PDB file of C-alpha atoms in Angstrom:
ATOM      1  CA  UNK A   1       5.732  -5.390  52.775  1.00 61.00           C
ATOM      2  CA  UNK A   2       1.756  -5.147  51.345  1.00 73.00           C
ATOM      3  CA  UNK A   3       1.537  -3.530  48.203  1.00 77.00           C
ATOM      4  CA  UNK A   4      -1.198  -1.077  47.525  1.00 83.00           C
ATOM      5  CA  UNK A   5      -3.402  -0.836  44.116  1.00 79.00           C
ATOM      6  CA  UNK A   6      -2.289   2.731  43.934  1.00 80.00           C
ATOM      7  CA  UNK A   7       1.409   1.163  43.338  1.00 79.00           C
ATOM      8  CA  UNK A   8       0.531  -1.581  41.101  1.00 72.00           C
ATOM      9  CA  UNK A   9      -1.943   0.861  39.013  1.00 81.00           C
ATOM     10  CA  UNK A  10       1.407   3.336  38.768  1.00 77.00           C
ATOM     11  CA  UNK A  11       3.742   0.799  37.670  1.00 71.00           C
ATOM     12  CA  UNK A  12       0.900  -0.238  35.052  1.00 75.00           C
ATOM     13  CA  UNK A  13       1.041   3.501  33.889  1.00 74.00           C
ATOM     14  CA  UNK A  14       4.696   3.368  33.683  1.00 70.00           C
ATOM     15  CA  UNK A  15       4.886   0.237  31.893  1.00 69.00           C
ATOM     16  CA  UNK A  16       2.082  -1.101  30.449  1.00 66.00           C
ATOM     17  CA  UNK A  17       2.532  -4.489  31.996  1.00 67.00           C
ATOM     18  CA  UNK A  18      -0.635  -6.207  33.033  1.00 67.00           C
ATOM     19  CA  UNK A  19      -1.876  -6.348  36.737  1.00 71.00           C
ATOM     20  CA  UNK A  20      -0.245  -9.205  37.940  1.00 74.00           C
ATOM     21  CA  UNK A  21       2.958  -8.459  36.370  1.00 76.00           C
ATOM     22  CA  UNK A  22       2.923  -5.263  38.101  1.00 74.00           C
ATOM     23  CA  UNK A  23       2.180  -6.811  41.460  1.00 78.00           C
ATOM     24  CA  UNK A  24       4.472  -9.295  41.520  1.00 78.00           C
ATOM     25  CA  UNK A  25       7.406  -7.154  40.487  1.00 74.00           C
ATOM     26  CA  UNK A  26       6.547  -4.787  43.222  1.00 76.00           C
ATOM     27  CA  UNK A  27       6.440  -8.243  45.592  1.00 76.00           C
ATOM     28  CA  UNK A  28       9.993  -8.539  44.022  1.00 77.00           C
ATOM     29  CA  UNK A  29      11.499  -5.250  44.690  1.00 76.00           C
ATOM     30  CA  UNK A  30       9.882  -5.047  48.297  1.00 74.00           C
ATOM     31  CA  UNK A  31       7.587  -2.458  46.965  1.00 80.00           C
ATOM     32  CA  UNK A  32      10.598  -0.251  45.246  1.00 80.00           C
ATOM     33  CA  UNK A  33       9.244   1.679  42.234  1.00 78.00           C
ATOM     34  CA  UNK A  34      12.353   1.324  40.214  1.00 78.00           C
ATOM     35  CA  UNK A  35      13.584  -2.195  40.958  1.00 77.00           C
ATOM     36  CA  UNK A  36      10.403  -3.593  39.835  1.00 77.00           C
ATOM     37  CA  UNK A  37      10.981  -1.276  36.503  1.00 73.00           C
ATOM     38  CA  UNK A  38      14.043  -3.657  36.487  1.00 72.00           C
ATOM     39  CA  UNK A  39      12.325  -6.897  37.018  1.00 74.00           C
ATOM     40  CA  UNK A  40      10.268  -6.285  34.180  1.00 70.00           C
ATOM     41  CA  UNK A  41      12.985  -5.410  32.180  1.00 68.00           C
ATOM     42  CA  UNK A  42      15.049  -8.555  32.879  1.00 68.00           C
ATOM     43  CA  UNK A  43      11.914 -10.308  32.441  1.00 70.00           C
ATOM     44  CA  UNK A  44      11.548  -8.850  28.844  1.00 61.00           C
ATOM     45  CA  UNK A  45      14.987 -10.084  28.133  1.00 59.00           C
ATOM     46  CA  UNK A  46      14.199 -13.690  29.069  1.00 56.00           C
ATOM     47  CA  UNK A  47      11.017 -13.389  26.880  1.00 61.00           C
ATOM     48  CA  UNK A  48      13.465 -11.979  24.209  1.00 55.00           C
ATOM     49  CA  UNK A  49      15.759 -14.634  24.304  1.00 56.00           C
ATOM     50  CA  UNK A  50      12.774 -17.390  24.434  1.00 59.00           C
ATOM     51  CA  UNK A  51      11.286 -16.062  21.791  1.00 64.00           C
ATOM     52  CA  UNK A  52      14.359 -14.583  19.271  1.00 56.00           C
ATOM     53  CA  UNK A  53      13.757 -17.487  16.807  1.00 66.00           C
ATOM     54  CA  UNK A  54      10.069 -16.977  16.345  1.00 77.00           C
ATOM     55  CA  UNK A  55       8.453 -15.427  13.426  1.00 84.00           C
ATOM     56  CA  UNK A  56       6.665 -11.766  13.289  1.00 88.00           C
ATOM     57  CA  UNK A  57       4.706 -11.472  10.475  1.00 92.00           C
ATOM     58  CA  UNK A  58       2.026  -9.489  11.989  1.00 96.00           C
ATOM     59  CA  UNK A  59       1.971  -5.948  12.877  1.00 97.00           C
ATOM     60  CA  UNK A  60       1.652  -2.434  12.384  1.00 98.00           C
ATOM     61  CA  UNK A  61       3.163   0.144   9.768  1.00 98.00           C
ATOM     62  CA  UNK A  62       2.551   4.376   9.963  1.00 98.00           C
ATOM     63  CA  UNK A  63       3.613   6.786   8.064  1.00 98.00           C
ATOM     64  CA  UNK A  64       2.944  10.551   8.615  1.00 98.00           C
ATOM     65  CA  UNK A  65       3.596  13.876   6.545  1.00 97.00           C
ATOM     66  CA  UNK A  66       5.337  17.072   8.199  1.00 93.00           C
ATOM     67  CA  UNK A  67       4.857  18.644   4.843  1.00 92.00           C
ATOM     68  CA  UNK A  68       8.297  18.827   3.438  1.00 96.00           C
ATOM     69  CA  UNK A  69       9.082  15.714   5.054  1.00 98.00           C
ATOM     70  CA  UNK A  70       7.416  12.262   5.292  1.00 98.00           C
ATOM     71  CA  UNK A  71       8.313   9.656   7.704  1.00 98.00           C
ATOM     72  CA  UNK A  72       7.249   5.691   8.175  1.00 98.00           C
ATOM     73  CA  UNK A  73       7.671   3.047  10.444  1.00 98.00           C
ATOM     74  CA  UNK A  74       6.784  -0.437  10.448  1.00 98.00           C
ATOM     75  CA  UNK A  75       7.089  -2.341  13.915  1.00 97.00           C
ATOM     76  CA  UNK A  76       6.329  -6.391  13.845  1.00 96.00           C
ATOM     77  CA  UNK A  77       5.096  -8.543  16.232  1.00 95.00           C
ATOM     78  CA  UNK A  78       3.825 -12.036  16.437  1.00 93.00           C
ATOM     79  CA  UNK A  79      -0.158 -12.130  16.660  1.00 94.00           C
ATOM     80  CA  UNK A  80      -3.046 -10.094  14.594  1.00 94.00           C
ATOM     81  CA  UNK A  81      -4.562 -10.158  18.206  1.00 94.00           C
ATOM     82  CA  UNK A  82      -1.284  -7.708  19.421  1.00 94.00           C
ATOM     83  CA  UNK A  83      -1.594  -5.718  16.135  1.00 96.00           C
ATOM     84  CA  UNK A  84      -5.237  -4.381  16.696  1.00 94.00           C
ATOM     85  CA  UNK A  85      -4.493  -3.883  20.647  1.00 92.00           C
ATOM     86  CA  UNK A  86      -4.770  -0.203  20.828  1.00 93.00           C
ATOM     87  CA  UNK A  87      -1.924  -0.177  23.499  1.00 91.00           C
ATOM     88  CA  UNK A  88       0.513  -1.717  20.952  1.00 94.00           C
ATOM     89  CA  UNK A  89      -0.710   0.969  18.277  1.00 95.00           C
ATOM     90  CA  UNK A  90       0.119   3.784  20.776  1.00 95.00           C
ATOM     91  CA  UNK A  91       2.990   2.152  21.524  1.00 96.00           C
ATOM     92  CA  UNK A  92       4.279   1.629  17.651  1.00 97.00           C
ATOM     93  CA  UNK A  93       3.476   5.801  16.817  1.00 97.00           C
ATOM     94  CA  UNK A  94       5.090   6.795  20.138  1.00 97.00           C
ATOM     95  CA  UNK A  95       8.294   5.428  18.579  1.00 98.00           C
ATOM     96  CA  UNK A  96       7.263   7.496  15.500  1.00 98.00           C
ATOM     97  CA  UNK A  97       6.990  10.258  17.052  1.00 97.00           C
ATOM     98  CA  UNK A  98      10.299   9.827  18.653  1.00 98.00           C
ATOM     99  CA  UNK A  99      11.951   9.608  14.771  1.00 97.00           C
ATOM    100  CA  UNK A 100      10.506  12.545  13.656  1.00 97.00           C
ATOM    101  CA  UNK A 101      11.344  14.538  16.690  1.00 97.00           C
ATOM    102  CA  UNK A 102      14.474  13.430  16.247  1.00 97.00           C
ATOM    103  CA  UNK A 103      14.314  13.243  12.584  1.00 97.00           C
ATOM    104  CA  UNK A 104      16.411  10.165  11.744  1.00 96.00           C
ATOM    105  CA  UNK A 105      16.249   8.376   8.629  1.00 95.00           C
ATOM    106  CA  UNK A 106      17.231   4.542   9.971  1.00 95.00           C
ATOM    107  CA  UNK A 107      16.104   2.048  12.531  1.00 96.00           C
ATOM    108  CA  UNK A 108      19.570   1.624  14.044  1.00 95.00           C
ATOM    109  CA  UNK A 109      19.577   5.633  14.640  1.00 97.00           C
ATOM    110  CA  UNK A 110      15.923   5.270  15.905  1.00 97.00           C
ATOM    111  CA  UNK A 111      17.305   2.775  18.227  1.00 96.00           C
ATOM    112  CA  UNK A 112      19.797   4.145  20.084  1.00 96.00           C
ATOM    113  CA  UNK A 113      17.342   7.435  20.978  1.00 97.00           C
ATOM    114  CA  UNK A 114      15.684   7.822  24.537  1.00 96.00           C
ATOM    115  CA  UNK A 115      12.494   6.677  25.100  1.00 95.00           C
ATOM    116  CA  UNK A 116      12.285   8.250  28.284  1.00 90.00           C
ATOM    117  CA  UNK A 117      14.633   9.072  31.065  1.00 87.00           C
ATOM    118  CA  UNK A 118      15.518   5.887  31.585  1.00 84.00           C
ATOM    119  CA  UNK A 119      15.112   3.654  28.759  1.00 88.00           C
ATOM    120  CA  UNK A 120      16.396   4.008  25.119  1.00 94.00           C
ATOM    121  CA  UNK A 121      13.892   2.941  22.061  1.00 96.00           C
ATOM    122  CA  UNK A 122      15.794  -0.923  21.924  1.00 93.00           C
ATOM    123  CA  UNK A 123      15.552  -1.396  25.951  1.00 90.00           C
ATOM    124  CA  UNK A 124      12.113  -0.300  25.151  1.00 91.00           C
ATOM    125  CA  UNK A 125      11.248  -2.542  23.005  1.00 93.00           C
ATOM    126  CA  UNK A 126      13.072  -5.601  24.689  1.00 87.00           C
ATOM    127  CA  UNK A 127      10.747  -3.990  28.308  1.00 86.00           C
ATOM    128  CA  UNK A 128       7.691  -4.139  25.902  1.00 88.00           C
ATOM    129  CA  UNK A 129       8.540  -7.888  25.047  1.00 86.00           C
ATOM    130  CA  UNK A 130       8.206  -8.937  28.292  1.00 82.00           C
ATOM    131  CA  UNK A 131       5.165  -7.061  28.744  1.00 82.00           C
ATOM    132  CA  UNK A 132       3.535  -8.744  26.125  1.00 84.00           C
ATOM    133  CA  UNK A 133       4.976 -11.863  25.697  1.00 84.00           C
ATOM    134  CA  UNK A 134       5.721 -11.694  22.198  1.00 87.00           C
ATOM    135  CA  UNK A 135       8.676 -10.818  19.774  1.00 89.00           C
ATOM    136  CA  UNK A 136       8.581  -7.800  18.473  1.00 93.00           C
ATOM    137  CA  UNK A 137      11.059  -6.360  15.644  1.00 93.00           C
ATOM    138  CA  UNK A 138      11.596  -2.991  14.686  1.00 96.00           C
ATOM    139  CA  UNK A 139      11.804  -3.707  10.844  1.00 95.00           C
ATOM    140  CA  UNK A 140      12.225  -0.468   9.157  1.00 97.00           C
ATOM    141  CA  UNK A 141      11.884   3.128   9.444  1.00 98.00           C
ATOM    142  CA  UNK A 142      12.533   5.976   6.559  1.00 97.00           C
ATOM    143  CA  UNK A 143      12.199   9.144   5.507  1.00 98.00           C
ATOM    144  CA  UNK A 144      11.154  11.050   2.685  1.00 98.00           C
ATOM    145  CA  UNK A 145      12.284  14.646   1.924  1.00 98.00           C
ATOM    146  CA  UNK A 146      10.577  17.145  -1.055  1.00 98.00           C
ATOM    147  CA  UNK A 147       8.404  20.653  -1.638  1.00 97.00           C
ATOM    148  CA  UNK A 148       5.284  18.569  -0.676  1.00 97.00           C
ATOM    149  CA  UNK A 149       5.375  15.127   1.140  1.00 98.00           C
ATOM    150  CA  UNK A 150       1.893  13.211   0.735  1.00 98.00           C
ATOM    151  CA  UNK A 151       1.528  10.388   3.633  1.00 98.00           C
ATOM    152  CA  UNK A 152      -1.140   7.439   2.769  1.00 98.00           C
ATOM    153  CA  UNK A 153      -1.844   4.849   5.559  1.00 98.00           C
ATOM    154  CA  UNK A 154      -4.250   1.956   3.868  1.00 97.00           C
ATOM    155  CA  UNK A 155      -6.776   1.249   6.191  1.00 96.00           C
ATOM    156  CA  UNK A 156      -5.700  -2.162   9.099  1.00 95.00           C
ATOM    157  CA  UNK A 157      -1.981  -0.029   8.949  1.00 96.00           C
ATOM    158  CA  UNK A 158      -0.080  -3.223   7.471  1.00 96.00           C
ATOM    159  CA  UNK A 159       0.412  -1.285   4.602  1.00 97.00           C
ATOM    160  CA  UNK A 160       1.579   2.711   4.185  1.00 98.00           C
ATOM    161  CA  UNK A 161       3.322   4.831   1.520  1.00 98.00           C
ATOM    162  CA  UNK A 162       5.105   8.073   1.428  1.00 98.00           C
ATOM    163  CA  UNK A 163       5.716  10.266  -1.910  1.00 98.00           C
ATOM    164  CA  UNK A 164       7.754  13.021  -2.549  1.00 98.00           C
ATOM    165  CA  UNK A 165       6.749  16.051  -5.080  1.00 98.00           C
ATOM    166  CA  UNK A 166       8.673  18.834  -6.903  1.00 97.00           C
ATOM    167  CA  UNK A 167       5.467  21.055  -5.914  1.00 96.00           C
ATOM    168  CA  UNK A 168       3.267  22.524  -3.358  1.00 95.00           C
ATOM    169  CA  UNK A 169      -0.268  23.576  -3.843  1.00 94.00           C
ATOM    170  CA  UNK A 170      -3.635  21.612  -3.093  1.00 93.00           C
ATOM    171  CA  UNK A 171      -3.917  20.357  -6.252  1.00 95.00           C
ATOM    172  CA  UNK A 172      -0.451  19.107  -5.937  1.00 94.00           C
ATOM    173  CA  UNK A 173      -1.069  17.273  -2.366  1.00 95.00           C
ATOM    174  CA  UNK A 174      -4.622  15.484  -3.942  1.00 96.00           C
ATOM    175  CA  UNK A 175      -2.647  14.220  -6.351  1.00 97.00           C
ATOM    176  CA  UNK A 176       0.057  13.037  -4.547  1.00 97.00           C
ATOM    177  CA  UNK A 177      -2.317  11.757  -2.435  1.00 97.00           C
ATOM    178  CA  UNK A 178      -3.394   9.221  -5.408  1.00 97.00           C
ATOM    179  CA  UNK A 179       0.171   8.311  -6.580  1.00 98.00           C
ATOM    180  CA  UNK A 180       0.649   7.230  -2.875  1.00 98.00           C
ATOM    181  CA  UNK A 181      -2.329   4.696  -3.318  1.00 97.00           C
ATOM    182  CA  UNK A 182      -0.995   4.157  -6.622  1.00 98.00           C
ATOM    183  CA  UNK A 183       2.286   2.930  -4.746  1.00 98.00           C
ATOM    184  CA  UNK A 184       0.887   1.047  -2.122  1.00 97.00           C
ATOM    185  CA  UNK A 185      -1.619  -0.838  -4.699  1.00 96.00           C
ATOM    186  CA  UNK A 186       0.860  -1.545  -7.689  1.00 97.00           C
ATOM    187  CA  UNK A 187       4.298  -1.522  -5.610  1.00 96.00           C
ATOM    188  CA  UNK A 188       6.974  -0.331  -8.074  1.00 97.00           C
ATOM    189  CA  UNK A 189      10.371  -1.384  -7.903  1.00 96.00           C
ATOM    190  CA  UNK A 190      11.493   2.234  -8.241  1.00 97.00           C
ATOM    191  CA  UNK A 191      10.390   5.722  -9.722  1.00 97.00           C
ATOM    192  CA  UNK A 192      12.430   5.407 -13.352  1.00 96.00           C
ATOM    193  CA  UNK A 193      13.686   2.190 -15.445  1.00 93.00           C
ATOM    194  CA  UNK A 194      17.062   3.630 -14.410  1.00 94.00           C
ATOM    195  CA  UNK A 195      16.610   3.027 -11.040  1.00 94.00           C
ATOM    196  CA  UNK A 196      16.342  -0.234 -11.564  1.00 94.00           C
ATOM    197  CA  UNK A 197      19.669  -2.416 -10.952  1.00 94.00           C
ATOM    198  CA  UNK A 198      21.432  -4.019 -13.529  1.00 94.00           C
ATOM    199  CA  UNK A 199      21.050  -7.209 -11.802  1.00 95.00           C
ATOM    200  CA  UNK A 200      17.692  -7.316 -11.928  1.00 93.00           C
ATOM    201  CA  UNK A 201      17.757  -6.363 -15.666  1.00 93.00           C
ATOM    202  CA  UNK A 202      19.983  -8.861 -16.382  1.00 92.00           C
ATOM    203  CA  UNK A 203      18.128 -11.670 -14.885  1.00 93.00           C
ATOM    204  CA  UNK A 204      14.693 -10.318 -16.716  1.00 92.00           C
ATOM    205  CA  UNK A 205      16.506 -10.490 -19.863  1.00 91.00           C
ATOM    206  CA  UNK A 206      17.892 -13.707 -19.312  1.00 91.00           C
ATOM    207  CA  UNK A 207      14.423 -15.188 -18.648  1.00 91.00           C
ATOM    208  CA  UNK A 208      12.719 -13.360 -21.025  1.00 90.00           C
ATOM    209  CA  UNK A 209      15.605 -15.046 -23.668  1.00 88.00           C
ATOM    210  CA  UNK A 210      14.922 -18.272 -21.813  1.00 87.00           C
ATOM    211  CA  UNK A 211      11.277 -17.958 -22.139  1.00 88.00           C
ATOM    212  CA  UNK A 212      11.357 -16.962 -25.865  1.00 87.00           C
ATOM    213  CA  UNK A 213      13.041 -20.420 -26.913  1.00 86.00           C
ATOM    214  CA  UNK A 214      10.718 -22.499 -24.702  1.00 86.00           C
ATOM    215  CA  UNK A 215       8.257 -20.955 -26.482  1.00 85.00           C
ATOM    216  CA  UNK A 216       9.618 -22.253 -29.595  1.00 84.00           C
ATOM    217  CA  UNK A 217      10.608 -18.877 -31.233  1.00 85.00           C
ATOM    218  CA  UNK A 218      13.920 -18.858 -33.770  1.00 82.00           C
ATOM    219  CA  UNK A 219      16.964 -18.116 -31.492  1.00 76.00           C
ATOM    220  CA  UNK A 220      18.241 -15.334 -33.556  1.00 78.00           C
ATOM    221  CA  UNK A 221      14.983 -13.347 -32.226  1.00 87.00           C
ATOM    222  CA  UNK A 222      15.035 -14.248 -28.532  1.00 87.00           C
ATOM    223  CA  UNK A 223      17.693 -11.305 -27.913  1.00 86.00           C
ATOM    224  CA  UNK A 224      14.441  -9.005 -29.951  1.00 90.00           C
ATOM    225  CA  UNK A 225      11.923 -10.682 -27.496  1.00 90.00           C
ATOM    226  CA  UNK A 226      13.536 -10.352 -24.899  1.00 90.00           C
ATOM    227  CA  UNK A 227      14.272  -6.627 -24.625  1.00 91.00           C
ATOM    228  CA  UNK A 228      10.408  -5.887 -25.643  1.00 92.00           C
ATOM    229  CA  UNK A 229       9.470  -8.244 -21.826  1.00 93.00           C
ATOM    230  CA  UNK A 230      12.289  -5.872 -20.500  1.00 94.00           C
ATOM    231  CA  UNK A 231      10.653  -2.772 -21.742  1.00 94.00           C
ATOM    232  CA  UNK A 232       7.168  -4.202 -20.609  1.00 94.00           C
ATOM    233  CA  UNK A 233       8.699  -4.648 -17.120  1.00 94.00           C
ATOM    234  CA  UNK A 234       9.911  -1.452 -16.676  1.00 95.00           C
ATOM    235  CA  UNK A 235       6.273  -0.175 -17.544  1.00 96.00           C
ATOM    236  CA  UNK A 236       4.951  -2.661 -15.143  1.00 95.00           C
ATOM    237  CA  UNK A 237       7.445  -1.780 -12.289  1.00 96.00           C
ATOM    238  CA  UNK A 238       8.290   1.720 -12.676  1.00 97.00           C
ATOM    239  CA  UNK A 239       6.244   4.541 -10.658  1.00 98.00           C
ATOM    240  CA  UNK A 240       5.867   7.015 -13.302  1.00 98.00           C
ATOM    241  CA  UNK A 241       5.530   4.637 -16.636  1.00 97.00           C
ATOM    242  CA  UNK A 242       2.941   2.635 -14.730  1.00 97.00           C
ATOM    243  CA  UNK A 243      -0.806   2.912 -16.376  1.00 97.00           C
ATOM    244  CA  UNK A 244      -2.584   5.377 -13.599  1.00 97.00           C
ATOM    245  CA  UNK A 245      -4.928   3.394 -11.745  1.00 94.00           C
ATOM    246  CA  UNK A 246      -7.802   5.845 -11.861  1.00 93.00           C
ATOM    247  CA  UNK A 247      -7.695   6.135 -15.328  1.00 94.00           C
ATOM    248  CA  UNK A 248      -5.556   3.115 -17.756  1.00 91.00           C
ATOM    249  CA  UNK A 249      -5.678   5.380 -20.463  1.00 94.00           C
ATOM    250  CA  UNK A 250      -2.776   6.982 -19.313  1.00 97.00           C
ATOM    251  CA  UNK A 251       0.432   6.908 -17.130  1.00 97.00           C
ATOM    252  CA  UNK A 252       1.317   8.458 -13.885  1.00 98.00           C
ATOM    253  CA  UNK A 253       3.954  10.759 -15.085  1.00 97.00           C
ATOM    254  CA  UNK A 254       1.127  12.127 -17.608  1.00 97.00           C
ATOM    255  CA  UNK A 255      -1.593  11.810 -14.575  1.00 97.00           C
ATOM    256  CA  UNK A 256       0.598  14.543 -12.800  1.00 98.00           C
ATOM    257  CA  UNK A 257       1.227  16.534 -15.900  1.00 96.00           C
ATOM    258  CA  UNK A 258      -2.544  17.026 -16.280  1.00 96.00           C
ATOM    259  CA  UNK A 259      -2.865  18.407 -12.754  1.00 96.00           C
ATOM    260  CA  UNK A 260       0.275  20.679 -13.380  1.00 96.00           C
ATOM    261  CA  UNK A 261       2.881  20.956 -16.048  1.00 96.00           C
ATOM    262  CA  UNK A 262       5.950  19.949 -15.009  1.00 96.00           C
ATOM    263  CA  UNK A 263       4.681  18.190 -11.494  1.00 97.00           C
ATOM    264  CA  UNK A 264       6.436  15.134 -10.807  1.00 98.00           C
ATOM    265  CA  UNK A 265       7.379  12.598  -7.884  1.00 98.00           C
ATOM    266  CA  UNK A 266      10.840  12.807  -6.880  1.00 97.00           C
ATOM    267  CA  UNK A 267      10.783   9.802  -4.515  1.00 97.00           C
ATOM    268  CA  UNK A 268       8.503   7.412  -2.690  1.00 98.00           C
ATOM    269  CA  UNK A 269       8.778   4.873  -0.143  1.00 98.00           C
ATOM    270  CA  UNK A 270       6.565   1.791   0.640  1.00 98.00           C
ATOM    271  CA  UNK A 271       6.175  -0.876   3.599  1.00 98.00           C
ATOM    272  CA  UNK A 272       4.023  -3.318   3.762  1.00 97.00           C
ATOM    273  CA  UNK A 273       3.346  -6.623   5.679  1.00 95.00           C
ATOM    274  CA  UNK A 274       3.284  -8.943   3.043  1.00 82.00           C
TER     275      UNK A 274
END
């Protein structure tokens, strides 16, 4: 049967596939719209199987605040060309909105949700692999809850952060935005030193001790030197102890207190492509 331009356009709007792919799917399905959608889904499964071992190092990251909660998503693809495509950007945002609407906290829970009446998010991802022709990987999804949550999206959307604060108000939000930028720039491992795992602490102590001995320091002083270097590690890698990037004469903790007494960060998340 003859396939009309209107049918092709309807399928394109429904799936996001290219015009030629839509026409081919409709021809294969004898004009049946649902069968054409299934044809494109099967194509996606075949492409996904072929590209499963490919590296997906490009992609997009978006963070969004909803006042007392914030959400952040990372969807990887293979090329920068796809990441910069407006349709791909809208696709990532559509998945983020589904996560927000359903208040999920993990990738696994997000993939199980309905993307539309027919497909789950996971199935829609497979379909889009066929449309785009690249491996797609929903790498990360997270949520932060606090009295105030601030989101920061770095230009280019390859890096984003969420920061939860224990107080509200415009001054707190502005301070939180500055701290979210600090999180993005300085990549702290945890909020405080108590959040650093014992495994990491033991490794840093051992490395510090080995370095001290290699530098010719007396063996009896190596442990003390290693402890000093561990304290430096804590300062550089825990958010509240880091030097504030906008004024390195104070720590992040002191900056927050200078804005409002008792103001602090309760939780943060940071996703980055690199």
